[in-house]
Amino acid sequence: GQGNIMVYCVHCDEQVQTPIYRSEDGARGEPFCCVGCLTVFEILKEKSLSKYYEIKNSSGIFRRRSPVE
């Protein structure tokens, strides 16, 4: 098995049990928890808004926000 390796979604930072990858990246790419997060990632990338992830990761408050209920 995978052991105790924790995988987190690149977009929402939720822990991922069964990662989804972009078809062109395969399992070498960044993991996503669902098609929704993957789609938002693709849109941001397509619109050259990838800076979103740099800002999110440097803000220090990006981890463990509750999902919208």
Short mmCIF file of C-alpha atoms in Angstrom, two decimals:
data_model
loop_
_atom_site.label_atom_id
_atom_site.label_comp_id
_atom_site.label_asym_id
_atom_site.label_seq_id
_atom_site.Cartn_x
_atom_site.Cartn_y
_atom_site.Cartn_z
CA GLY A 1 0.00 0.00 0.00
CA GLN A 2 0.85 3.69 0.16
CA GLY A 3 1.95 3.60 3.81
CA ASN A 4 1.25 6.77 5.78
CA ILE A 5 1.96 9.25 3.01
CA MET A 6 -0.51 12.12 3.28
CA VAL A 7 -1.66 13.62 0.00
CA TYR A 8 -3.40 17.01 -0.08
CA CYS A 9 -5.35 18.64 -2.90
CA VAL A 10 -3.31 21.34 -4.65
CA HIS A 11 -6.35 23.62 -4.85
CA CYS A 12 -8.30 23.27 -1.57
CA ASP A 13 -5.71 21.59 0.70
CA GLU A 14 -8.11 18.85 1.80
CA GLN A 15 -6.58 15.44 2.46
CA VAL A 16 -7.04 13.17 -0.57
CA GLN A 17 -7.75 9.43 -0.33
CA THR A 18 -7.88 8.78 -4.09
CA PRO A 19 -6.07 11.56 -5.96
CA ILE A 20 -7.21 12.76 -9.37
CA TYR A 21 -4.51 13.98 -11.75
CA ARG A 22 -4.61 16.09 -14.89
CA SER A 23 -4.65 13.67 -17.83
CA GLU A 24 -1.52 15.18 -19.37
CA ASP A 25 0.43 14.94 -16.08
CA GLY A 26 -0.61 11.48 -14.92
CA ALA A 27 0.48 10.42 -11.42
CA ARG A 28 3.60 12.65 -11.69
CA GLY A 29 1.43 15.75 -11.52
CA GLU A 30 -0.26 17.62 -8.71
CA PRO A 31 -3.04 15.74 -6.89
CA PHE A 32 -6.63 16.97 -6.69
CA CYS A 33 -9.44 15.72 -4.45
CA CYS A 34 -12.18 16.12 -7.05
CA VAL A 35 -12.94 17.17 -10.61
CA GLY A 36 -14.18 20.56 -9.34
CA CYS A 37 -10.81 21.51 -7.86
CA LEU A 38 -9.02 20.22 -10.95
CA THR A 39 -11.32 22.32 -13.16
CA VAL A 40 -10.70 25.52 -11.16
CA PHE A 41 -6.95 24.83 -11.36
CA GLU A 42 -7.23 24.43 -15.15
CA ILE A 43 -9.21 27.68 -15.50
CA LEU A 44 -6.72 29.65 -13.38
CA LYS A 45 -3.85 28.20 -15.40
CA GLU A 46 -5.60 28.92 -18.70
CA LYS A 47 -6.25 32.53 -17.68
CA SER A 48 -2.65 32.93 -16.46
CA LEU A 49 -3.86 33.32 -12.87
CA SER A 50 -1.50 30.71 -11.40
CA LYS A 51 -0.24 33.43 -9.03
CA TYR A 52 -3.30 32.54 -6.96
CA TYR A 53 -1.37 29.55 -5.61
CA GLU A 54 1.74 31.59 -4.79
CA ILE A 55 -0.40 34.09 -2.84
CA LYS A 56 -2.35 31.32 -1.12
CA ASN A 57 0.79 29.45 -0.09
CA SER A 58 2.60 32.52 1.20
CA SER A 59 -0.38 33.92 3.12
CA GLY A 60 0.02 31.42 5.96
CA ILE A 61 -3.74 31.11 6.45
CA PHE A 62 -4.46 28.75 3.59
CA ARG A 63 -4.48 25.44 5.46
CA ARG A 64 -7.56 23.73 6.92
CA ARG A 65 -10.35 26.10 6.08
CA SER A 66 -13.66 24.29 6.44
CA PRO A 67 -15.37 23.39 3.18
CA VAL A 68 -18.54 25.30 2.39
CA GLU A 69 -21.53 23.47 3.83
#
